[in-house]
Amino acid sequence: MEEKRRKTEISDERLTLDPGEFPDAGLVLDTAMEAGHILLENGAEISRVEDTMRRISAYYGVREEEFFILSNGIFTTGGSSSDRRFAKVEHIPVQGTRLDKVVAVNQLSREICAGDCSLESARRRLAEIRKLPGKKPLTRIAASGLGSASFCCLFGGDLTDCAASLIAGLILYVFIVLAEHRLSKLLLNLLGGALVTFLCVVFHHLGFGHDISYMIIGSIIPLVPGVSFVNGIRDITDGDYLSGAVRILDVTLVLMGIAIGVSAVLTYANVLL
């Protein structure tokens, strides 16, 4: 059958398998969905997810497929004239960003298109990628402290301001590590913003730090969802308006939580101290 129009052009030269060697279409599409699932739940943009799924499907011989991808779900149908039709829907909650998993799936996709990975091997690799461990809590806490101090310096804070932001950033991520699985995202960011603002107000009141604005700005940077915001803008510019709007709304709720926490503490700082 005539190949359907795709958003990305996939050369037939990549289809190095002989016609009789093409695996079951359902298994291929399920593998493509698994790759898309890992990408989407770990912060990849919609266009990357769709392109990866199409390339995997095309290499393994599935030429009749349709992917509908949202920021929190994947709808897949496809098959061939000789196979049963495949249809599957997966819900993918909006969550954090793991760029190491995105890079690993991208590398696997390149190996597949180069003919260096069988379908069985690809499925095994995807299972391994899904189980990749995250950063250790101490690493995340240290990164938060260093990031807070660095941004405080970048915005104009002096050495004392940076030291105060460093301590506030460390304490902030200790709180996040302990509470991230117990609180909703909105409440976690609200309390996190309130916590670092309170710490900076206390430090400034004790004379540890000169400019409270730089201290607070540096300290709340670990809470700001920069990758999600950029991906939301990219989705909108690529024409994926619904997914982009969902990402932007999620970012807006996070920023609202941070702003409410910061403003509440600053408003009642004199009463608290």
Short mmCIF file of C-alpha atoms in Angstrom, two decimals:
data_model
loop_
_atom_site.label_atom_id
_atom_site.label_comp_id
_atom_site.label_asym_id
_atom_site.label_seq_id
_atom_site.Cartn_x
_atom_site.Cartn_y
_atom_site.Cartn_z
CA MET A 1 0.00 0.00 0.00
CA GLU A 2 0.99 3.58 -0.51
CA GLU A 3 2.81 4.97 2.48
CA LYS A 4 0.82 7.50 4.45
CA ARG A 5 2.02 11.04 4.80
CA ARG A 6 4.26 11.56 7.82
CA LYS A 7 5.41 14.65 9.64
CA THR A 8 9.00 13.47 9.30
CA GLU A 9 10.45 11.84 6.20
CA ILE A 10 11.85 8.37 6.87
CA SER A 11 14.03 6.99 4.11
CA ASP A 12 13.29 3.50 2.81
CA GLU A 13 17.03 2.91 2.87
CA ARG A 14 16.73 2.40 6.62
CA LEU A 15 14.49 -0.63 6.10
CA THR A 16 17.36 -3.10 5.87
CA LEU A 17 15.29 -6.14 6.87
CA ASP A 18 14.11 -8.52 4.17
CA PRO A 19 10.33 -8.62 3.71
CA GLY A 20 10.10 -12.07 5.28
CA GLU A 21 12.01 -10.95 8.35
CA PHE A 22 9.56 -8.32 9.54
CA PRO A 23 8.30 -9.15 13.07
CA ASP A 24 4.69 -9.07 14.22
CA ALA A 25 3.19 -5.61 13.74
CA GLY A 26 1.54 -5.61 17.17
CA LEU A 27 4.83 -6.36 18.89
CA VAL A 28 6.57 -3.61 16.92
CA LEU A 29 3.92 -1.03 17.77
CA ASP A 30 3.97 -2.08 21.42
CA THR A 31 7.75 -1.55 21.43
CA ALA A 32 7.35 1.86 19.81
CA MET A 33 4.76 2.77 22.45
CA GLU A 34 7.10 1.70 25.23
CA ALA A 35 9.81 3.98 23.83
CA GLY A 36 7.31 6.83 23.51
CA HIS A 37 6.04 6.22 27.03
CA ILE A 38 9.53 6.51 28.53
CA LEU A 39 10.26 9.66 26.54
CA LEU A 40 6.99 11.38 27.37
CA GLU A 41 6.96 10.63 31.10
CA ASN A 42 10.52 11.90 31.45
CA GLY A 43 10.10 15.32 29.86
CA ALA A 44 10.58 14.87 26.09
CA GLU A 45 8.66 17.14 23.74
CA ILE A 46 5.78 15.76 21.65
CA SER A 47 7.61 16.01 18.31
CA ARG A 48 10.53 13.94 19.62
CA VAL A 49 8.19 11.25 20.95
CA GLU A 50 6.27 11.01 17.68
CA ASP A 51 9.39 10.99 15.52
CA THR A 52 11.00 8.23 17.60
CA MET A 53 7.89 6.05 17.50
CA ARG A 54 7.53 6.45 13.73
CA ARG A 55 11.17 5.62 13.06
CA ILE A 56 11.06 2.47 15.19
CA SER A 57 7.82 1.33 13.53
CA ALA A 58 9.11 2.06 10.02
CA TYR A 59 12.39 0.21 10.49
CA TYR A 60 10.66 -2.96 11.62
CA GLY A 61 8.27 -2.86 8.66
CA VAL A 62 5.05 -1.35 10.04
CA ARG A 63 3.92 1.06 7.33
CA GLU A 64 0.31 1.59 8.44
CA GLU A 65 0.30 3.29 11.81
CA GLU A 66 -1.26 6.30 13.48
CA PHE A 67 0.03 7.95 16.64
CA PHE A 68 -1.90 10.57 18.58
CA ILE A 69 0.24 11.93 21.39
CA LEU A 70 -0.77 14.27 24.18
CA SER A 71 1.26 15.49 27.11
CA ASN A 72 -0.28 12.78 29.32
CA GLY A 73 -1.28 10.02 26.93
CA ILE A 74 -0.47 8.02 23.78
CA PHE A 75 -3.05 6.59 21.36
CA THR A 76 -1.74 4.06 18.84
CA THR A 77 -3.42 2.12 16.04
CA GLY A 78 -1.83 0.21 13.18
CA GLY A 79 -0.94 -3.09 11.63
CA SER A 80 -0.75 -4.43 8.10
CA SER A 81 -2.95 -6.21 5.59
CA SER A 82 -1.68 -9.60 6.81
CA ASP A 83 -1.90 -8.94 10.58
CA ARG A 84 -4.65 -8.16 13.05
CA ARG A 85 -5.13 -4.47 13.72
CA PHE A 86 -3.35 -3.14 16.80
CA ALA A 87 -4.91 -0.52 19.08
CA LYS A 88 -3.69 0.64 22.46
CA VAL A 89 -4.08 3.63 24.76
CA GLU A 90 -1.72 4.51 27.60
CA HIS A 91 -2.23 7.18 30.23
CA ILE A 92 0.99 8.92 31.27
CA PRO A 93 0.75 11.25 34.28
CA VAL A 94 2.57 14.58 34.08
CA GLN A 95 5.63 14.24 36.29
CA GLY A 96 9.29 15.22 36.55
CA THR A 97 12.16 15.29 34.07
CA ARG A 98 14.78 12.57 33.62
CA LEU A 99 16.97 13.63 30.70
CA ASP A 100 19.26 10.62 31.17
CA LYS A 101 16.38 8.33 30.15
CA VAL A 102 15.52 10.59 27.19
CA VAL A 103 19.12 10.41 25.99
CA ALA A 104 19.19 6.62 26.42
CA VAL A 105 16.02 6.12 24.33
CA ASN A 106 17.34 8.50 21.66
CA GLN A 107 20.55 6.49 21.43
CA LEU A 108 18.60 3.24 21.19
CA SER A 109 16.47 4.72 18.38
CA ARG A 110 19.61 5.61 16.42
CA GLU A 111 20.98 2.09 16.85
CA ILE A 112 17.69 0.60 15.65
CA CYS A 113 17.61 2.78 12.52
CA ALA A 114 21.25 1.88 11.83
CA GLY A 115 20.34 -1.83 11.89
CA ASP A 116 22.36 -2.58 15.03
CA CYS A 117 19.53 -3.72 17.30
CA SER A 118 16.96 -6.51 16.93
CA LEU A 119 13.41 -6.13 18.18
CA GLU A 120 14.03 -8.47 21.12
CA SER A 121 17.16 -6.57 22.07
CA ALA A 122 15.32 -3.25 21.77
CA ARG A 123 12.57 -4.43 24.12
CA ARG A 124 15.16 -5.63 26.61
CA ARG A 125 17.02 -2.32 26.42
CA LEU A 126 13.81 -0.36 26.98
CA ALA A 127 13.08 -2.41 30.10
CA GLU A 128 16.58 -1.60 31.38
CA ILE A 129 16.15 2.11 30.61
CA ARG A 130 12.86 2.22 32.52
CA LYS A 131 14.65 0.82 35.59
CA LEU A 132 17.57 3.27 35.50
CA PRO A 133 18.06 4.58 39.05
CA GLY A 134 17.61 8.25 39.77
CA LYS A 135 20.13 10.52 41.40
CA LYS A 136 20.91 9.80 45.03
CA PRO A 137 19.21 12.10 47.55
CA LEU A 138 22.54 13.53 48.72
CA THR A 139 23.48 14.36 45.13
CA ARG A 140 20.16 16.15 44.57
CA ILE A 141 20.52 18.09 47.83
CA ALA A 142 24.09 19.15 47.00
CA ALA A 143 23.06 20.19 43.46
CA SER A 144 20.22 22.28 44.87
CA GLY A 145 22.55 24.12 47.24
CA LEU A 146 25.18 24.79 44.58
CA GLY A 147 22.54 25.85 42.07
CA SER A 148 20.96 28.27 44.53
CA ALA A 149 24.31 29.86 45.36
CA SER A 150 25.29 30.09 41.69
CA PHE A 151 22.08 31.82 40.63
CA CYS A 152 22.29 34.18 43.57
CA CYS A 153 25.76 35.17 42.37
CA LEU A 154 24.52 35.43 38.77
CA PHE A 155 21.76 37.86 39.75
CA GLY A 156 24.19 40.08 41.66
CA GLY A 157 24.42 38.73 45.20
CA ASP A 158 27.67 39.04 47.14
CA LEU A 159 29.56 36.22 48.85
CA THR A 160 27.46 36.35 52.02
CA ASP A 161 24.21 36.32 50.03
CA CYS A 162 25.45 33.28 48.09
CA ALA A 163 26.35 31.47 51.30
CA ALA A 164 22.86 32.11 52.68
CA SER A 165 21.29 30.88 49.43
CA LEU A 166 23.49 27.79 49.56
CA ILE A 167 22.21 26.86 53.01
CA ALA A 168 18.59 27.64 52.08
CA GLY A 169 18.89 25.55 48.91
CA LEU A 170 20.28 22.59 50.85
CA ILE A 171 17.49 22.74 53.43
CA LEU A 172 14.89 23.16 50.68
CA TYR A 173 15.84 19.93 48.95
CA VAL A 174 16.04 18.02 52.22
CA PHE A 175 12.40 19.03 52.63
CA ILE A 176 11.56 18.03 49.03
CA VAL A 177 13.24 14.62 49.33
CA LEU A 178 11.28 13.91 52.52
CA ALA A 179 7.91 15.25 51.35
CA GLU A 180 7.74 14.78 47.55
CA HIS A 181 5.82 11.49 47.78
CA ARG A 182 3.48 12.71 50.52
CA LEU A 183 2.29 16.07 49.20
CA SER A 184 0.69 17.24 45.97
CA LYS A 185 2.83 19.20 43.52
CA LEU A 186 1.05 22.49 44.25
CA LEU A 187 1.34 22.13 48.02
CA LEU A 188 4.96 20.97 47.80
CA ASN A 189 5.98 24.05 45.82
CA LEU A 190 3.93 26.37 48.01
CA LEU A 191 5.56 25.08 51.19
CA GLY A 192 8.98 24.97 49.51
CA GLY A 193 8.72 28.62 48.47
CA ALA A 194 7.55 29.58 51.96
CA LEU A 195 10.39 27.61 53.58
CA VAL A 196 13.25 29.19 51.63
CA THR A 197 11.74 32.67 52.01
CA PHE A 198 11.44 32.21 55.76
CA LEU A 199 15.05 31.00 55.96
CA CYS A 200 16.29 33.97 53.92
CA VAL A 201 14.29 36.40 56.08
CA VAL A 202 15.80 34.86 59.23
CA PHE A 203 19.33 34.97 57.79
CA HIS A 204 18.88 38.61 56.75
CA HIS A 205 17.45 39.50 60.17
CA LEU A 206 20.53 37.95 61.83
CA GLY A 207 22.86 39.90 59.54
CA PHE A 208 23.86 36.88 57.45
CA GLY A 209 23.32 38.24 53.97
CA HIS A 210 22.89 41.79 52.68
CA ASP A 211 20.29 41.68 49.89
CA ILE A 212 17.28 39.54 50.70
CA SER A 213 15.95 39.76 47.13
CA TYR A 214 19.00 38.05 45.64
CA MET A 215 18.96 35.47 48.43
CA ILE A 216 15.33 34.52 47.80
CA ILE A 217 15.67 34.48 44.01
CA GLY A 218 18.67 32.19 44.15
CA SER A 219 17.04 29.88 46.69
CA ILE A 220 13.79 29.28 44.78
CA ILE A 221 15.51 28.46 41.46
CA PRO A 222 15.55 24.66 42.21
CA LEU A 223 11.74 24.79 42.30
CA VAL A 224 11.32 26.50 38.92
CA PRO A 225 10.27 23.98 36.17
CA GLY A 226 12.43 25.39 33.38
CA VAL A 227 12.51 22.27 31.17
CA SER A 228 8.72 21.87 31.29
CA PHE A 229 8.23 25.51 30.34
CA VAL A 230 10.60 25.28 27.36
CA ASN A 231 8.98 22.05 26.17
CA GLY A 232 5.54 23.64 26.43
CA ILE A 233 6.67 26.52 24.22
CA ARG A 234 8.25 24.08 21.74
CA ASP A 235 5.06 22.03 21.56
CA ILE A 236 3.02 25.14 20.80
CA THR A 237 5.44 26.31 18.11
CA ASP A 238 5.33 22.79 16.57
CA GLY A 239 1.55 23.00 16.34
CA ASP A 240 0.79 20.68 19.28
CA TYR A 241 -1.39 23.31 20.92
CA LEU A 242 -3.28 21.06 23.32
CA SER A 243 -0.17 19.39 24.73
CA GLY A 244 1.68 22.69 24.90
CA ALA A 245 -1.21 24.32 26.73
CA VAL A 246 -1.31 21.47 29.27
CA ARG A 247 2.41 21.82 29.96
CA ILE A 248 2.16 25.60 30.30
CA LEU A 249 -0.80 25.21 32.66
CA ASP A 250 1.17 22.75 34.78
CA VAL A 251 4.10 25.19 34.92
CA THR A 252 1.73 28.05 35.79
CA LEU A 253 0.31 26.11 38.75
CA VAL A 254 3.84 25.40 40.03
CA LEU A 255 4.82 29.06 39.72
CA MET A 256 1.60 30.12 41.45
CA GLY A 257 2.39 27.82 44.36
CA ILE A 258 5.90 29.25 44.67
CA ALA A 259 4.62 32.83 44.44
CA ILE A 260 1.93 32.27 47.09
CA GLY A 261 4.45 30.73 49.48
CA VAL A 262 7.00 33.52 48.98
CA SER A 263 4.47 36.36 49.21
CA ALA A 264 2.77 34.92 52.31
CA VAL A 265 6.02 34.80 54.26
CA LEU A 266 7.16 38.24 53.10
CA THR A 267 3.78 39.72 53.98
CA TYR A 268 3.88 38.40 57.55
CA ALA A 269 7.67 38.53 58.02
CA ASN A 270 7.48 41.21 60.71
CA VAL A 271 4.89 39.19 62.65
CA LEU A 272 6.89 35.98 62.33
CA LEU A 273 10.03 37.66 63.63
#
